[in-house]
GROMACS .gro file of N, CA, C and O in nm:
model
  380
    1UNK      N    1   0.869   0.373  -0.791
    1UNK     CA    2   0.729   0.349  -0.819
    1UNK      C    3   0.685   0.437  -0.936
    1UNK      O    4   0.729   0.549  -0.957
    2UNK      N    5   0.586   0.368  -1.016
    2UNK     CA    6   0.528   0.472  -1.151
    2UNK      C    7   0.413   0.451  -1.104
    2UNK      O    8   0.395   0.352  -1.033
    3UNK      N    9   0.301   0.543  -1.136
    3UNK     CA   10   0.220   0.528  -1.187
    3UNK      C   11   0.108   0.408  -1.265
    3UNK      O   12   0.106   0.390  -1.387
    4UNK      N   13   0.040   0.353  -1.190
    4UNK     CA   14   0.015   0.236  -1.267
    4UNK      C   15  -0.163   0.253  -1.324
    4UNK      O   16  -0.256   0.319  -1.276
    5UNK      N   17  -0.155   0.156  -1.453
    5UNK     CA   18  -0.272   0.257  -1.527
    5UNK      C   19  -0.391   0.134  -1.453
    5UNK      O   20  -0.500   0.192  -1.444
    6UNK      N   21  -0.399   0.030  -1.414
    6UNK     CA   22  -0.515  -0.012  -1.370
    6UNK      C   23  -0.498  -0.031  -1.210
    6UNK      O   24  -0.392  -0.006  -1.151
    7UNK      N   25  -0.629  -0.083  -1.142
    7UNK     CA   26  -0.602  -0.087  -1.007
    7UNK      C   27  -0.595  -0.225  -0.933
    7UNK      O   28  -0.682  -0.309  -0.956
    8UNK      N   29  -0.493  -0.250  -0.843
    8UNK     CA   30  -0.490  -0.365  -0.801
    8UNK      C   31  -0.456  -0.367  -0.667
    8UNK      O   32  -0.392  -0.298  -0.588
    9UNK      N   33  -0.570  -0.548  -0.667
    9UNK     CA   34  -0.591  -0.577  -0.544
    9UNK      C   35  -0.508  -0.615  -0.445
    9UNK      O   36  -0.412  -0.681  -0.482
   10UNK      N   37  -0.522  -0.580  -0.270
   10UNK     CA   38  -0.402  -0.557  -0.193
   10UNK      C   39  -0.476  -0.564  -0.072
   10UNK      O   40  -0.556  -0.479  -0.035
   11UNK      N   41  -0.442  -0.682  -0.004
   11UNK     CA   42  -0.477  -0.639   0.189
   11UNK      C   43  -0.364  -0.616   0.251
   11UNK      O   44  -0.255  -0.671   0.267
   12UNK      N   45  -0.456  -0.460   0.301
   12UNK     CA   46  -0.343  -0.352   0.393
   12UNK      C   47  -0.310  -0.414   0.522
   12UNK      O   48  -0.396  -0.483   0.577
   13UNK      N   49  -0.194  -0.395   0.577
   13UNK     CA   50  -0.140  -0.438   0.731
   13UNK      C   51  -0.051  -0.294   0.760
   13UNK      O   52   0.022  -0.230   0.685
   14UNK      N   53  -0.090  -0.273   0.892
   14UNK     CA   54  -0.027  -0.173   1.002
   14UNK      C   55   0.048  -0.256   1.118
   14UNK      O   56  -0.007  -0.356   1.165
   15UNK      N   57   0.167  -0.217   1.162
   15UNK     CA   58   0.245  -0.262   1.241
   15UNK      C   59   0.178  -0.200   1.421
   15UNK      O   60   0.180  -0.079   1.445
   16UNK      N   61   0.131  -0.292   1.519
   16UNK     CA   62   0.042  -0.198   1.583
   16UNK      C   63   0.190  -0.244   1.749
   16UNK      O   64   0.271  -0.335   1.767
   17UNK      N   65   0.149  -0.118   1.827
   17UNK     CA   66   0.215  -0.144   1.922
   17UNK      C   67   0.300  -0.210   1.992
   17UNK      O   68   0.415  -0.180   2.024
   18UNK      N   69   0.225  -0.321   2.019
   18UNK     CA   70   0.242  -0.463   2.014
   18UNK      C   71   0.323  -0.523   1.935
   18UNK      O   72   0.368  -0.627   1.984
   19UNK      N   73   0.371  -0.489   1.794
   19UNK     CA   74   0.477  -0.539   1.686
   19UNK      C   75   0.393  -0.609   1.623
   19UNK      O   76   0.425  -0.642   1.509
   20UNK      N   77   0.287  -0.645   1.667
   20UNK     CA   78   0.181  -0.742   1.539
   20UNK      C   79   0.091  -0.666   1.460
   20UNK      O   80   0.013  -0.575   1.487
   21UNK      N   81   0.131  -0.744   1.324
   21UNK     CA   82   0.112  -0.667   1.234
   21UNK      C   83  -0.105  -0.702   1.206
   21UNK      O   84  -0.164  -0.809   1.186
   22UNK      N   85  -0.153  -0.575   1.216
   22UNK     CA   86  -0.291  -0.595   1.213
   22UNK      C   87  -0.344  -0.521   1.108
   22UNK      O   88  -0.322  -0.406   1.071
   23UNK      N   89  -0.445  -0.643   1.053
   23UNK     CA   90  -0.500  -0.650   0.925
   23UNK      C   91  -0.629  -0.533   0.902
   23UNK      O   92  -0.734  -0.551   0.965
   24UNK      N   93  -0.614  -0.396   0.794
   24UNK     CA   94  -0.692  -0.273   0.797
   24UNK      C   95  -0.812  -0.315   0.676
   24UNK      O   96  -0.903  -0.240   0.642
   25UNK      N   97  -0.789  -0.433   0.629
   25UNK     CA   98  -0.875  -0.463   0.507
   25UNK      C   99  -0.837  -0.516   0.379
   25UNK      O  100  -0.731  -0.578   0.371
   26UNK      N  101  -0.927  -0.497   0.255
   26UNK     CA  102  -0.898  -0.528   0.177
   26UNK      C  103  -0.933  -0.432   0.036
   26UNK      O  104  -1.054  -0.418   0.022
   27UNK      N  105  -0.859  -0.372  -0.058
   27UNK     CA  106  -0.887  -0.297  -0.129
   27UNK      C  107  -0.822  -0.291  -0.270
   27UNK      O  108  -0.738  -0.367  -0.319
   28UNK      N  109  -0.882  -0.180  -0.323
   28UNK     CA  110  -0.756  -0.178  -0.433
   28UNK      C  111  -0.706  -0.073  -0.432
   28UNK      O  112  -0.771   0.027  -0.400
   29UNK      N  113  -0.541  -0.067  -0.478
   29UNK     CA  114  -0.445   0.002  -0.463
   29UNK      C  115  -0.408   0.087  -0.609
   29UNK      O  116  -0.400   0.014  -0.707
   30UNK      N  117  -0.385   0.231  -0.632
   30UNK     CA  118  -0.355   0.291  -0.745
   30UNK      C  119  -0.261   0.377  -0.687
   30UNK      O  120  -0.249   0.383  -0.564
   31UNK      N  121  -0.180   0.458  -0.777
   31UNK     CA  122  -0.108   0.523  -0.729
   31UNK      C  123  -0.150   0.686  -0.799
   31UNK      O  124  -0.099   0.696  -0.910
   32UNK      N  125  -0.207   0.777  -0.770
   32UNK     CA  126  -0.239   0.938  -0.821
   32UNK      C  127  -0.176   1.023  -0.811
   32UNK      O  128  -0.145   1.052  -0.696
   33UNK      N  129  -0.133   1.095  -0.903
   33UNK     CA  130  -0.118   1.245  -0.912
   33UNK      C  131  -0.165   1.345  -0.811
   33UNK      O  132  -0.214   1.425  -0.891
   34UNK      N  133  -0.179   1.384  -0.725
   34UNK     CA  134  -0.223   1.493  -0.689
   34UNK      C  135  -0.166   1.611  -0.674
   34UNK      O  136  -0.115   1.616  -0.562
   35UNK      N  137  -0.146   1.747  -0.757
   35UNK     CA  138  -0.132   1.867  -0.757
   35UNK      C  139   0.040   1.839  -0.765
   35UNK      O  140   0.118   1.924  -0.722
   36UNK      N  141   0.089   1.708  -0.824
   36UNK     CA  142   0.248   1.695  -0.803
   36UNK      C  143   0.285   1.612  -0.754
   36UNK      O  144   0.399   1.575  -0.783
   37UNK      N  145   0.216   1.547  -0.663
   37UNK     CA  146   0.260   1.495  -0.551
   37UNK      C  147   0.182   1.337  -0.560
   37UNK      O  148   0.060   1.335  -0.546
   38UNK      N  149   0.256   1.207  -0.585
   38UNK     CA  150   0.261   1.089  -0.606
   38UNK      C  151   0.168   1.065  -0.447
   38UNK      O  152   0.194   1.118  -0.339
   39UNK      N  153   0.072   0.984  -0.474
   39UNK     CA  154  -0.016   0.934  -0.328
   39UNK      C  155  -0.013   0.768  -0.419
   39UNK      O  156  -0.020   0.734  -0.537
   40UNK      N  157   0.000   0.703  -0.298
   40UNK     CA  158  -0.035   0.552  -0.280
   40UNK      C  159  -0.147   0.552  -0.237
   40UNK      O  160  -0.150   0.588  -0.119
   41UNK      N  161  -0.305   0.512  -0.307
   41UNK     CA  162  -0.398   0.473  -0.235
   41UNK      C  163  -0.469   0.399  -0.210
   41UNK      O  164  -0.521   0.369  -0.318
   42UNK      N  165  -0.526   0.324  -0.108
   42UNK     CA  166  -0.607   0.198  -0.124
   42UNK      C  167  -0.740   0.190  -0.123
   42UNK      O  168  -0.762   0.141  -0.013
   43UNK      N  169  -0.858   0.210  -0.183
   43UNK     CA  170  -0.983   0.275  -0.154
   43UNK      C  171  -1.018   0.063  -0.125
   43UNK      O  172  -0.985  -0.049  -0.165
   44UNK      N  173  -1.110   0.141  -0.027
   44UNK     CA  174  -1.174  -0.006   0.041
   44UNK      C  175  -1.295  -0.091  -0.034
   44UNK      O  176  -1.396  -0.034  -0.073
   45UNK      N  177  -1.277  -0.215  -0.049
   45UNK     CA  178  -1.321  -0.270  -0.118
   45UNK      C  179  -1.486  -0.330  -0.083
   45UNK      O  180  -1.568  -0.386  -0.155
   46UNK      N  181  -1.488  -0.295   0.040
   46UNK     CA  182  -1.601  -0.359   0.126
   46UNK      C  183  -1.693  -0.222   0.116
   46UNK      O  184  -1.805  -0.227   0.065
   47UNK      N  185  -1.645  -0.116   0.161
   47UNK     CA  186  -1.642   0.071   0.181
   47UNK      C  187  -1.660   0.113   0.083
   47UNK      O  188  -1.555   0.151   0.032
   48UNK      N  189  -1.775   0.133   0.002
   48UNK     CA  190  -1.791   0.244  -0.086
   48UNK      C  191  -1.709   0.412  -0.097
   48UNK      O  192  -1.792   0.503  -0.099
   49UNK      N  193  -1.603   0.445  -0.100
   49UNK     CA  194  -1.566   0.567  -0.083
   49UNK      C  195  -1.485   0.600   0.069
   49UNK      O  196  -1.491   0.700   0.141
   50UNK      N  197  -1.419   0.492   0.080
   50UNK     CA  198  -1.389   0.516   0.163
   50UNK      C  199  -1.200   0.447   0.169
   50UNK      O  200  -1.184   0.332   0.127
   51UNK      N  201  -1.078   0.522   0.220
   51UNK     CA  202  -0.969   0.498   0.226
   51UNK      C  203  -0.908   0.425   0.259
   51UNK      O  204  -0.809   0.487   0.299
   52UNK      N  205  -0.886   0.294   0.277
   52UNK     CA  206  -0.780   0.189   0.393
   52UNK      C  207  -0.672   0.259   0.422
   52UNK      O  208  -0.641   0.273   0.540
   53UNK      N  209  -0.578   0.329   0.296
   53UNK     CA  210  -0.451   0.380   0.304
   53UNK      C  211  -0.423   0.533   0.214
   53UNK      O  212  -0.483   0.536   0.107
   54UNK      N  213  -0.380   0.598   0.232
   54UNK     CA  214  -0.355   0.703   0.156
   54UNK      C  215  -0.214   0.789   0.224
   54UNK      O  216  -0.216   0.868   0.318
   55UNK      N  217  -0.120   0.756   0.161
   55UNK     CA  218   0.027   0.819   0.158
   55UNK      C  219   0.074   0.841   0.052
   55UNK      O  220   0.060   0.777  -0.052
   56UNK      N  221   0.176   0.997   0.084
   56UNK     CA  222   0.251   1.007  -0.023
   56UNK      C  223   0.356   0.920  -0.047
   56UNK      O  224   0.419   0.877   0.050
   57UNK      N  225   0.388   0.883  -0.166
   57UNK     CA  226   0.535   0.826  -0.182
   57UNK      C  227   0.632   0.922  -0.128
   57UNK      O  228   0.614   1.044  -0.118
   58UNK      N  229   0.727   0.860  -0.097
   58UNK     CA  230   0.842   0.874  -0.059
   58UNK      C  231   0.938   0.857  -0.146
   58UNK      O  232   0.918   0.773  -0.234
   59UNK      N  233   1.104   0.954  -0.144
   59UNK     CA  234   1.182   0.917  -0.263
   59UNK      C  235   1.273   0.823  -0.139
   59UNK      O  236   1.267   0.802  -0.018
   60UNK      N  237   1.331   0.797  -0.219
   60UNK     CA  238   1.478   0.699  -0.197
   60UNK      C  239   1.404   0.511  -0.149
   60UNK      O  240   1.291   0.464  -0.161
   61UNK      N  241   1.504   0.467  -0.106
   61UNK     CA  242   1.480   0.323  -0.145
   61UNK      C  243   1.397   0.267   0.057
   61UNK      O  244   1.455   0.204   0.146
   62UNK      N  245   1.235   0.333   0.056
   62UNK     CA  246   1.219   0.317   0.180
   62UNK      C  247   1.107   0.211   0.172
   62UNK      O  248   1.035   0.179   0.267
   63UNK      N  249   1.100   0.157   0.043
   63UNK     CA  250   1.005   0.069  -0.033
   63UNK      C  251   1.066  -0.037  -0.020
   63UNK      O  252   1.183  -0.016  -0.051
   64UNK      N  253   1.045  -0.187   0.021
   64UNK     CA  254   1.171  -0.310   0.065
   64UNK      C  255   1.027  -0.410  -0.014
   64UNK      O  256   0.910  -0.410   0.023
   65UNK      N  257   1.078  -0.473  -0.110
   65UNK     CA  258   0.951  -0.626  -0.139
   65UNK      C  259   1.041  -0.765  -0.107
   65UNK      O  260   1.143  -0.818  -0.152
   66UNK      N  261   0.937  -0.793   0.002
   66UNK     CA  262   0.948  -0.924   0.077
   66UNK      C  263   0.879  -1.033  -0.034
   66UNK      O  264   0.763  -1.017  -0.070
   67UNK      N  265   0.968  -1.153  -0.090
   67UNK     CA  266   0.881  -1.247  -0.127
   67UNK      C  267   0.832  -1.177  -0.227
   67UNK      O  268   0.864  -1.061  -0.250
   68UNK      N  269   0.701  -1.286  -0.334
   68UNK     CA  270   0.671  -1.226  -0.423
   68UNK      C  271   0.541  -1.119  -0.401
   68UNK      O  272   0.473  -1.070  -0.492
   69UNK      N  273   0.527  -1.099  -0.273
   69UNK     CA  274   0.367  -1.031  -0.352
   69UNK      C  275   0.353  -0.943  -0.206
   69UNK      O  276   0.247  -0.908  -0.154
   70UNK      N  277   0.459  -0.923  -0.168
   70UNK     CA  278   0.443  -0.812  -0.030
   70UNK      C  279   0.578  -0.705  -0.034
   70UNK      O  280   0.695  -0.740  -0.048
   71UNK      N  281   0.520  -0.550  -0.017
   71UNK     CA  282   0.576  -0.431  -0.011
   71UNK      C  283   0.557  -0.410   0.142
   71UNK      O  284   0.451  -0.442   0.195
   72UNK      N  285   0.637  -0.367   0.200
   72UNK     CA  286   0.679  -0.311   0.310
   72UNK      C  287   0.764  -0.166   0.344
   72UNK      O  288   0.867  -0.129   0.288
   73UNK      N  289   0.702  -0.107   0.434
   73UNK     CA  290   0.778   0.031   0.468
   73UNK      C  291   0.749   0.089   0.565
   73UNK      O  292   0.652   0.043   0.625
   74UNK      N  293   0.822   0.225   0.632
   74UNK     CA  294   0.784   0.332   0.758
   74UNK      C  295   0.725   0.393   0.698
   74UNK      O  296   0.736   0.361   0.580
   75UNK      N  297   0.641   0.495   0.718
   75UNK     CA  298   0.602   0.611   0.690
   75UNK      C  299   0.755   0.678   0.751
   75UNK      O  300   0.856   0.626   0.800
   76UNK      N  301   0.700   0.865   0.708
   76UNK     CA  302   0.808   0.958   0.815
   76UNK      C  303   0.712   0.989   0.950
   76UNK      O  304   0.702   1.103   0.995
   77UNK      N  305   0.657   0.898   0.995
   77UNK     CA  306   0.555   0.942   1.133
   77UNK      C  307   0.647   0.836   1.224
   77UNK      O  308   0.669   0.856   1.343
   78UNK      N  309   0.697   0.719   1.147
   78UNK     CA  310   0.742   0.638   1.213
   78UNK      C  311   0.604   0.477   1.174
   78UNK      O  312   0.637   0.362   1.202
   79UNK      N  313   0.518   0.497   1.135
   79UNK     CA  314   0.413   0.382   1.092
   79UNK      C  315   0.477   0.295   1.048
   79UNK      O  316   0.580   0.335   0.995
   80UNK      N  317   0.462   0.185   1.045
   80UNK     CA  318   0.512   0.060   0.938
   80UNK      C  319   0.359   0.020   0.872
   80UNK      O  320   0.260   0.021   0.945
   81UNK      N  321   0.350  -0.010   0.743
   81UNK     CA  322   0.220  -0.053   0.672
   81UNK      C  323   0.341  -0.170   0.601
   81UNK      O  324   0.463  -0.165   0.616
   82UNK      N  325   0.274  -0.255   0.534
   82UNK     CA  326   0.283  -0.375   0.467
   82UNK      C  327   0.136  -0.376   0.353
   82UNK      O  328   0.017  -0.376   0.383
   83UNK      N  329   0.200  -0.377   0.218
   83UNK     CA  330   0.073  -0.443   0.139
   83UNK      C  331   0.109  -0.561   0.089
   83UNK      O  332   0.227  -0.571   0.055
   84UNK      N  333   0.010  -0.690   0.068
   84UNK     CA  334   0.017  -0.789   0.017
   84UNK      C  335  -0.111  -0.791  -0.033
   84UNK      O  336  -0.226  -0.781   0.010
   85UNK      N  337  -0.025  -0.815  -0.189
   85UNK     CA  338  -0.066  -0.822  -0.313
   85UNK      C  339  -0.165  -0.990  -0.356
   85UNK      O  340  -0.137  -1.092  -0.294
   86UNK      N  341  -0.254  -0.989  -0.444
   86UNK     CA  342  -0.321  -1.095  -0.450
   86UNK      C  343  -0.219  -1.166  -0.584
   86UNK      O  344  -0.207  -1.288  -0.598
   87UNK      N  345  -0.161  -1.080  -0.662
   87UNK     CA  346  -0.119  -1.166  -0.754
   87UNK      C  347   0.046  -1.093  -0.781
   87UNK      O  348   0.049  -0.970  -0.785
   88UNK      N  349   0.168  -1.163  -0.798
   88UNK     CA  350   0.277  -1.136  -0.808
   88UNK      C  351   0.274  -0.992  -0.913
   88UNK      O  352   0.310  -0.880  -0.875
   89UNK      N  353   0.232  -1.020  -1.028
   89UNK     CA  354   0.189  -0.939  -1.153
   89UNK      C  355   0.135  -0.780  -1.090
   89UNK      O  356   0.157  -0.676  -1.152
   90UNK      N  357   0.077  -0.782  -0.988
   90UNK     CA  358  -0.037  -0.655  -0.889
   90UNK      C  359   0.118  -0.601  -0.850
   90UNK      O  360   0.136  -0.485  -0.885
   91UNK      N  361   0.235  -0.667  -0.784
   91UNK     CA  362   0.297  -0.616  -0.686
   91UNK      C  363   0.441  -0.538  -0.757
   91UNK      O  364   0.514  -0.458  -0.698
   92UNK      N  365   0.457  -0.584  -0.895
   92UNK     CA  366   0.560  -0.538  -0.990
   92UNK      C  367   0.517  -0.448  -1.024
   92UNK      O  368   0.597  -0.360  -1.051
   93UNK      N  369   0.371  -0.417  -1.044
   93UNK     CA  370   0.337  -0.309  -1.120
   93UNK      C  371   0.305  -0.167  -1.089
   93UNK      O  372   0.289  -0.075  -1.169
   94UNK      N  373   0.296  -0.166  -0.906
   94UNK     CA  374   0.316  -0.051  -0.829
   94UNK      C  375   0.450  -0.020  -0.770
   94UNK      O  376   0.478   0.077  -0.700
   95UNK      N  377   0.547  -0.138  -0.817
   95UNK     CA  378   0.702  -0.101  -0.753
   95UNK      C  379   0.799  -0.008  -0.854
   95UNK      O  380   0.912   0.024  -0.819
   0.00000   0.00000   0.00000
């Protein structure tokens, strides 16, 4: 993943108990710098200031793209999130 210079649109999914995957919203996704440290974030699109998703990247290959326009992964908590991307172009450009 780099760094990507504009922000794009993405509805977040969490893998819930149950194994069904449930829908956290809709937002846009950038990826930031903070103090070193690469964050994936999704600020909510409905939510003025407010987070759908915020994780650090991860190194090695824990990033899997399903199809054209969906990223999938664990967290290290054990979470599964899924983003799907509105446009193929959105989903190349945060991988």
């Amino acid at each position: 993943m780099t760094p990507a210079d504009s922000q794009v649109r993405v509805r977040v999914y969490q893998l819930d108990e149950a194994a069904t995957w449930s829908d956290k919203g809709v937002g846009f996704c950038t990826l930031e710098d903070c103090q070193g440290v690469l964050h994936l974030n999704v600020a909510s699109e409905a939510e003025v200031n407010r987070l759908i998703l915020d994780c650090v990247v991860q190194k090695g290959e824990v990033y899997q793209q399903q199809e054209a326009t969906l990223i999938v992964w664990t967290e290290p908590t054990g979470e599964d999130f899924a983003l799907s991307f509105e446009e193929q172009e959105g989903c190349q450009s945060i991988l």
